[in-house]
PDB file of C-alpha atoms in Angstrom:
ATOM      1  CA  MET A  12      92.689  16.679 101.759  1.00  0.00           C
ATOM      2  CA  ARG A  13      89.570  18.897 102.471  1.00  0.00           C
ATOM      3  CA  ARG A  14      89.211  20.974 105.573  1.00  0.00           C
ATOM      4  CA  PRO A  15      85.344  21.668 105.884  1.00  0.00           C
ATOM      5  CA  ILE A  16      85.642  23.126 109.301  1.00  0.00           C
ATOM      6  CA  ALA A  17      87.977  25.773 108.179  1.00  0.00           C
ATOM      7  CA  PHE A  18      85.507  26.819 105.497  1.00  0.00           C
ATOM      8  CA  ILE A  19      82.688  26.733 107.932  1.00  0.00           C
ATOM      9  CA  PHE A  20      84.701  28.803 110.376  1.00  0.00           C
ATOM     10  CA  ALA A  21      85.572  31.255 107.425  1.00  0.00           C
ATOM     11  CA  ALA A  22      81.989  31.487 106.711  1.00  0.00           C
ATOM     12  CA  PHE A  23      80.903  32.235 110.279  1.00  0.00           C
ATOM     13  CA  ALA A  24      83.652  34.928 110.352  1.00  0.00           C
ATOM     14  CA  GLY A  25      82.405  36.275 107.069  1.00  0.00           C
ATOM     15  CA  GLY A  26      78.928  36.630 108.558  1.00  0.00           C
ATOM     16  CA  ILE A  27      80.239  38.436 111.578  1.00  0.00           C
ATOM     17  CA  TRP A  28      82.025  40.777 109.133  1.00  0.00           C
ATOM     18  CA  ALA A  29      78.725  41.351 107.204  1.00  0.00           C
ATOM     19  CA  GLY A  30      76.740  41.935 110.310  1.00  0.00           C
ATOM     20  CA  TYR A  31      79.186  44.571 111.194  1.00  0.00           C
ATOM     21  CA  TYR A  32      79.173  46.536 107.991  1.00  0.00           C
ATOM     22  CA  LEU A  33      75.684  45.769 106.885  1.00  0.00           C
ATOM     23  CA  GLY A  34      72.375  46.374 108.647  1.00  0.00           C
ATOM     24  CA  PHE A  35      70.622  43.285 110.067  1.00  0.00           C
ATOM     25  CA  TRP A  36      67.951  43.115 107.463  1.00  0.00           C
ATOM     26  CA  TRP A  37      70.275  43.786 104.559  1.00  0.00           C
ATOM     27  CA  THR A  38      72.389  40.720 105.894  1.00  0.00           C
ATOM     28  CA  VAL A  39      69.387  38.559 106.186  1.00  0.00           C
ATOM     29  CA  SER A  40      68.019  39.396 102.827  1.00  0.00           C
ATOM     30  CA  LEU A  41      71.364  39.091 101.200  1.00  0.00           C
ATOM     31  CA  PHE A  42      72.231  35.581 102.771  1.00  0.00           C
ATOM     32  CA  GLY A  43      68.575  34.551 102.419  1.00  0.00           C
ATOM     33  CA  THR A  44      68.522  35.173  98.714  1.00  0.00           C
ATOM     34  CA  LEU A  45      71.836  33.542  98.181  1.00  0.00           C
ATOM     35  CA  ALA A  46      70.817  30.515 100.197  1.00  0.00           C
ATOM     36  CA  LEU A  47      67.670  30.231  98.197  1.00  0.00           C
ATOM     37  CA  LEU A  48      69.646  30.379  94.885  1.00  0.00           C
ATOM     38  CA  ALA A  49      72.023  27.656  96.384  1.00  0.00           C
ATOM     39  CA  LEU A  50      68.944  25.440  97.107  1.00  0.00           C
ATOM     40  CA  LEU A  51      67.500  25.959  93.601  1.00  0.00           C
ATOM     41  CA  LEU A  52      70.840  25.163  92.033  1.00  0.00           C
ATOM     42  CA  ARG A  53      71.181  22.089  94.395  1.00  0.00           C
ATOM     43  CA  LYS A  54      74.456  23.298  95.943  1.00  0.00           C
ATOM     44  CA  GLN A  55      74.125  21.826  99.438  1.00  0.00           C
ATOM     45  CA  TYR A  56      77.586  22.836 100.618  1.00  0.00           C
ATOM     46  CA  LEU A  57      77.071  26.340  99.486  1.00  0.00           C
ATOM     47  CA  CYS A  58      73.752  26.436 101.360  1.00  0.00           C
ATOM     48  CA  ILE A  59      75.603  25.224 104.611  1.00  0.00           C
ATOM     49  CA  PHE A  60      78.193  27.856 104.319  1.00  0.00           C
ATOM     50  CA  LEU A  61      75.660  30.642 103.778  1.00  0.00           C
ATOM     51  CA  THR A  62      73.647  29.328 106.763  1.00  0.00           C
ATOM     52  CA  MET A  63      76.850  29.556 108.873  1.00  0.00           C
ATOM     53  CA  ALA A  64      77.381  33.122 107.581  1.00  0.00           C
ATOM     54  CA  LEU A  65      73.822  34.147 108.549  1.00  0.00           C
ATOM     55  CA  MET A  66      74.349  32.621 111.991  1.00  0.00           C
ATOM     56  CA  GLY A  67      77.603  34.641 112.318  1.00  0.00           C
ATOM     57  CA  ALA A  68      75.701  37.940 111.479  1.00  0.00           C
ATOM     58  CA  CYS A  69      72.970  37.095 113.921  1.00  0.00           C
ATOM     59  CA  TYR A  70      75.536  36.227 116.625  1.00  0.00           C
ATOM     60  CA  PHE A  71      77.160  39.577 116.085  1.00  0.00           C
ATOM     61  CA  GLN A  72      73.755  41.465 116.031  1.00  0.00           C
ATOM     62  CA  LEU A  73      72.745  39.763 119.354  1.00  0.00           C
ATOM     63  CA  HIS A  74      76.034  40.566 121.153  1.00  0.00           C
ATOM     64  CA  ASP A  75      76.417  44.041 119.741  1.00  0.00           C
ATOM     65  CA  SER A  76      73.101  45.272 120.925  1.00  0.00           C
ATOM     66  CA  ARG A  77      73.615  45.465 124.768  1.00  0.00           C
ATOM     67  CA  PRO A  78      71.562  48.161 126.367  1.00  0.00           C
ATOM     68  CA  GLU A  79      73.445  51.223 127.822  1.00  0.00           C
ATOM     69  CA  PRO A  80      72.682  51.585 131.524  1.00  0.00           C
ATOM     70  CA  LEU A  81      72.560  55.409 131.511  1.00  0.00           C
ATOM     71  CA  ALA A  82      70.586  55.737 128.144  1.00  0.00           C
ATOM     72  CA  ASP A  83      67.438  56.778 130.040  1.00  0.00           C
ATOM     73  CA  TYR A  84      69.131  59.527 131.717  1.00  0.00           C
ATOM     74  CA  GLU A  85      70.533  61.342 128.616  1.00  0.00           C
ATOM     75  CA  ASP A  86      70.123  65.116 128.656  1.00  0.00           C
ATOM     76  CA  ARG A  87      69.435  65.158 132.388  1.00  0.00           C
ATOM     77  CA  VAL A  88      71.627  66.482 135.200  1.00  0.00           C
ATOM     78  CA  ILE A  89      73.443  63.511 136.983  1.00  0.00           C
ATOM     79  CA  SER A  90      75.989  63.346 139.658  1.00  0.00           C
ATOM     80  CA  VAL A  91      78.699  60.708 139.567  1.00  0.00           C
ATOM     81  CA  VAL A  92      81.205  59.832 142.308  1.00  0.00           C
ATOM     82  CA  GLY A  93      84.376  57.989 141.189  1.00  0.00           C
ATOM     83  CA  THR A  94      88.069  57.729 141.169  1.00  0.00           C
ATOM     84  CA  VAL A  95      90.033  59.583 138.426  1.00  0.00           C
ATOM     85  CA  LEU A  96      92.064  57.234 136.347  1.00  0.00           C
ATOM     86  CA  ASN A  97      93.306  59.640 133.673  1.00  0.00           C
ATOM     87  CA  VAL A  98      93.264  63.346 132.903  1.00  0.00           C
ATOM     88  CA  GLU A  99      93.924  65.084 129.676  1.00  0.00           C
ATOM     89  CA  ASP A 100      94.248  68.779 129.155  1.00  0.00           C
ATOM     90  CA  ARG A 101      92.451  69.651 125.861  1.00  0.00           C
ATOM     91  CA  GLY A 102      92.954  73.251 125.885  1.00  0.00           C
ATOM     92  CA  ASN A 103      89.728  74.633 126.830  1.00  0.00           C
ATOM     93  CA  TYR A 104      88.422  71.672 128.631  1.00  0.00           C
ATOM     94  CA  LEU A 105      89.694  68.662 130.757  1.00  0.00           C
ATOM     95  CA  ARG A 106      88.919  65.022 129.855  1.00  0.00           C
ATOM     96  CA  LEU A 107      88.659  62.846 132.818  1.00  0.00           C
ATOM     97  CA  LEU A 108      88.485  58.997 132.783  1.00  0.00           C
ATOM     98  CA  LEU A 109      86.546  57.885 135.766  1.00  0.00           C
ATOM     99  CA  LYS A 110      85.970  54.539 137.369  1.00  0.00           C
ATOM    100  CA  PRO A 111      82.652  55.285 138.916  1.00  0.00           C
ATOM    101  CA  ASP A 112      81.402  54.233 142.359  1.00  0.00           C
ATOM    102  CA  SER A 113      77.919  55.393 142.061  1.00  0.00           C
ATOM    103  CA  TRP A 114      75.516  57.802 140.233  1.00  0.00           C
ATOM    104  CA  GLN A 115      72.468  59.689 141.119  1.00  0.00           C
ATOM    105  CA  CYS A 116      69.725  61.341 138.947  1.00  0.00           C
ATOM    106  CA  GLY A 117      67.131  62.948 141.163  1.00  0.00           C
ATOM    107  CA  SER A 118      65.766  60.218 143.506  1.00  0.00           C
ATOM    108  CA  VAL A 119      67.177  57.532 141.418  1.00  0.00           C
ATOM    109  CA  ALA A 120      70.711  56.005 142.113  1.00  0.00           C
ATOM    110  CA  GLY A 121      72.742  53.223 140.997  1.00  0.00           C
ATOM    111  CA  THR A 122      76.099  51.867 139.949  1.00  0.00           C
ATOM    112  CA  VAL A 123      78.116  51.556 136.705  1.00  0.00           C
ATOM    113  CA  GLN A 124      80.457  48.732 135.782  1.00  0.00           C
ATOM    114  CA  ASP A 125      82.322  50.510 133.012  1.00  0.00           C
ATOM    115  CA  LYS A 126      84.461  53.601 132.955  1.00  0.00           C
ATOM    116  CA  LEU A 127      83.080  56.976 132.234  1.00  0.00           C
ATOM    117  CA  ILE A 128      84.639  59.870 130.169  1.00  0.00           C
ATOM    118  CA  VAL A 129      83.841  63.210 131.574  1.00  0.00           C
ATOM    119  CA  ASN A 130      84.627  66.539 129.781  1.00  0.00           C
ATOM    120  CA  LEU A 131      84.961  69.610 132.083  1.00  0.00           C
ATOM    121  CA  ALA A 132      84.854  72.840 130.243  1.00  0.00           C
ATOM    122  CA  PHE A 133      86.385  76.048 131.724  1.00  0.00           C
ATOM    123  CA  SER A 134      87.336  79.583 130.784  1.00  0.00           C
ATOM    124  CA  THR A 135      90.705  80.237 129.517  1.00  0.00           C
ATOM    125  CA  LYS A 136      91.540  82.812 132.200  1.00  0.00           C
ATOM    126  CA  GLU A 137      90.476  80.471 134.998  1.00  0.00           C
ATOM    127  CA  ARG A 138      92.148  77.234 135.099  1.00  0.00           C
ATOM    128  CA  GLY A 139      89.966  76.013 137.906  1.00  0.00           C
ATOM    129  CA  MET A 140      87.571  73.118 137.629  1.00  0.00           C
ATOM    130  CA  SER A 141      84.053  74.999 137.334  1.00  0.00           C
ATOM    131  CA  ALA A 142      82.213  73.375 134.477  1.00  0.00           C
ATOM    132  CA  ASN A 143      79.617  74.891 132.028  1.00  0.00           C
ATOM    133  CA  GLU A 144      75.972  74.376 132.247  1.00  0.00           C
ATOM    134  CA  GLY A 145      75.680  74.331 136.112  1.00  0.00           C
ATOM    135  CA  GLY A 146      78.040  71.492 136.472  1.00  0.00           C
ATOM    136  CA  ASP A 147      80.659  71.424 139.267  1.00  0.00           C
ATOM    137  CA  VAL A 148      83.425  69.294 140.709  1.00  0.00           C
ATOM    138  CA  SER A 149      83.938  68.788 144.345  1.00  0.00           C
ATOM    139  CA  VAL A 150      87.852  69.261 144.012  1.00  0.00           C
ATOM    140  CA  PRO A 151      88.264  72.838 142.987  1.00  0.00           C
ATOM    141  CA  HIS A 152      91.386  74.459 141.532  1.00  0.00           C
ATOM    142  CA  GLU A 153      93.810  71.510 141.883  1.00  0.00           C
ATOM    143  CA  THR A 154      96.450  70.825 139.419  1.00  0.00           C
ATOM    144  CA  ILE A 155      95.971  68.197 136.791  1.00  0.00           C
ATOM    145  CA  SER A 156      98.610  65.810 138.222  1.00  0.00           C
ATOM    146  CA  ASP A 157      96.979  66.177 141.702  1.00  0.00           C
ATOM    147  CA  LEU A 158      93.738  64.637 140.293  1.00  0.00           C
ATOM    148  CA  PHE A 159      95.175  61.157 139.528  1.00  0.00           C
ATOM    149  CA  GLY A 160      93.731  58.510 141.845  1.00  0.00           C
ATOM    150  CA  LYS A 161      91.427  61.134 143.660  1.00  0.00           C
ATOM    151  CA  LYS A 162      87.886  60.545 144.480  1.00  0.00           C
ATOM    152  CA  VAL A 163      85.756  63.219 142.683  1.00  0.00           C
ATOM    153  CA  GLN A 164      82.112  64.146 142.501  1.00  0.00           C
ATOM    154  CA  VAL A 165      80.942  65.369 139.194  1.00  0.00           C
ATOM    155  CA  LYS A 166      77.548  66.824 138.473  1.00  0.00           C
ATOM    156  CA  GLY A 167      76.281  67.885 135.064  1.00  0.00           C
ATOM    157  CA  LYS A 168      74.303  67.072 131.959  1.00  0.00           C
ATOM    158  CA  LEU A 169      74.797  63.545 130.694  1.00  0.00           C
ATOM    159  CA  SER A 170      75.274  62.994 127.069  1.00  0.00           C
ATOM    160  CA  LEU A 171      76.147  59.662 125.384  1.00  0.00           C
ATOM    161  CA  PRO A 172      78.737  59.351 122.712  1.00  0.00           C
ATOM    162  CA  ALA A 173      77.424  58.940 119.149  1.00  0.00           C
ATOM    163  CA  GLY A 174      77.792  55.670 117.497  1.00  0.00           C
TER     164      GLY A 174
END
C-alpha cells in the first residue's frame, strides 16, 4: 500500500532542511533544475515532490526573515527598563537576562516583546555594577542574588548578536 502523503510530507520537510542549510537562490536553482529534469524525463511524481520541497524551502525563508525591532538602533546608546530574570557571573562581566518593559533611544521609545541579554563589564577590583563605554545600571553595588526579580534600568551601546 502506498502512502503518498508521507512522501509529500518528507519532501516538504526536506525543503525546510535545504532552506536552512542553503541560501534561498541556491535552493531555488537546485530544485528548479531537478524539477525541469523531472519534467523532461516525464516523471510527474518526482516533479510533485520537488515542488513540495521548494515550497518547504520558501516557507522556511519567509518565516526565518522576521525583522529585528531594535536593528535600526544598533551601535547607538539606548536605555532599557526591565525585570531581571537571570544573572550569570562570567568573571569580568555579568550577563543579565531581562524581560524589558520599555526602551528609549534619544526621543524614540518603544516596547520589546522578547527577552534581552545584557552584558555588563566591570573591573576586577570593583565588583560594582558600573559598565564600560558610559553605560550604567540604576541598582549599583548589589550582590548577584539580590538582582533576581528586580526592576533595573540599563543604559549603553546596543549590539545585536551575530547570526
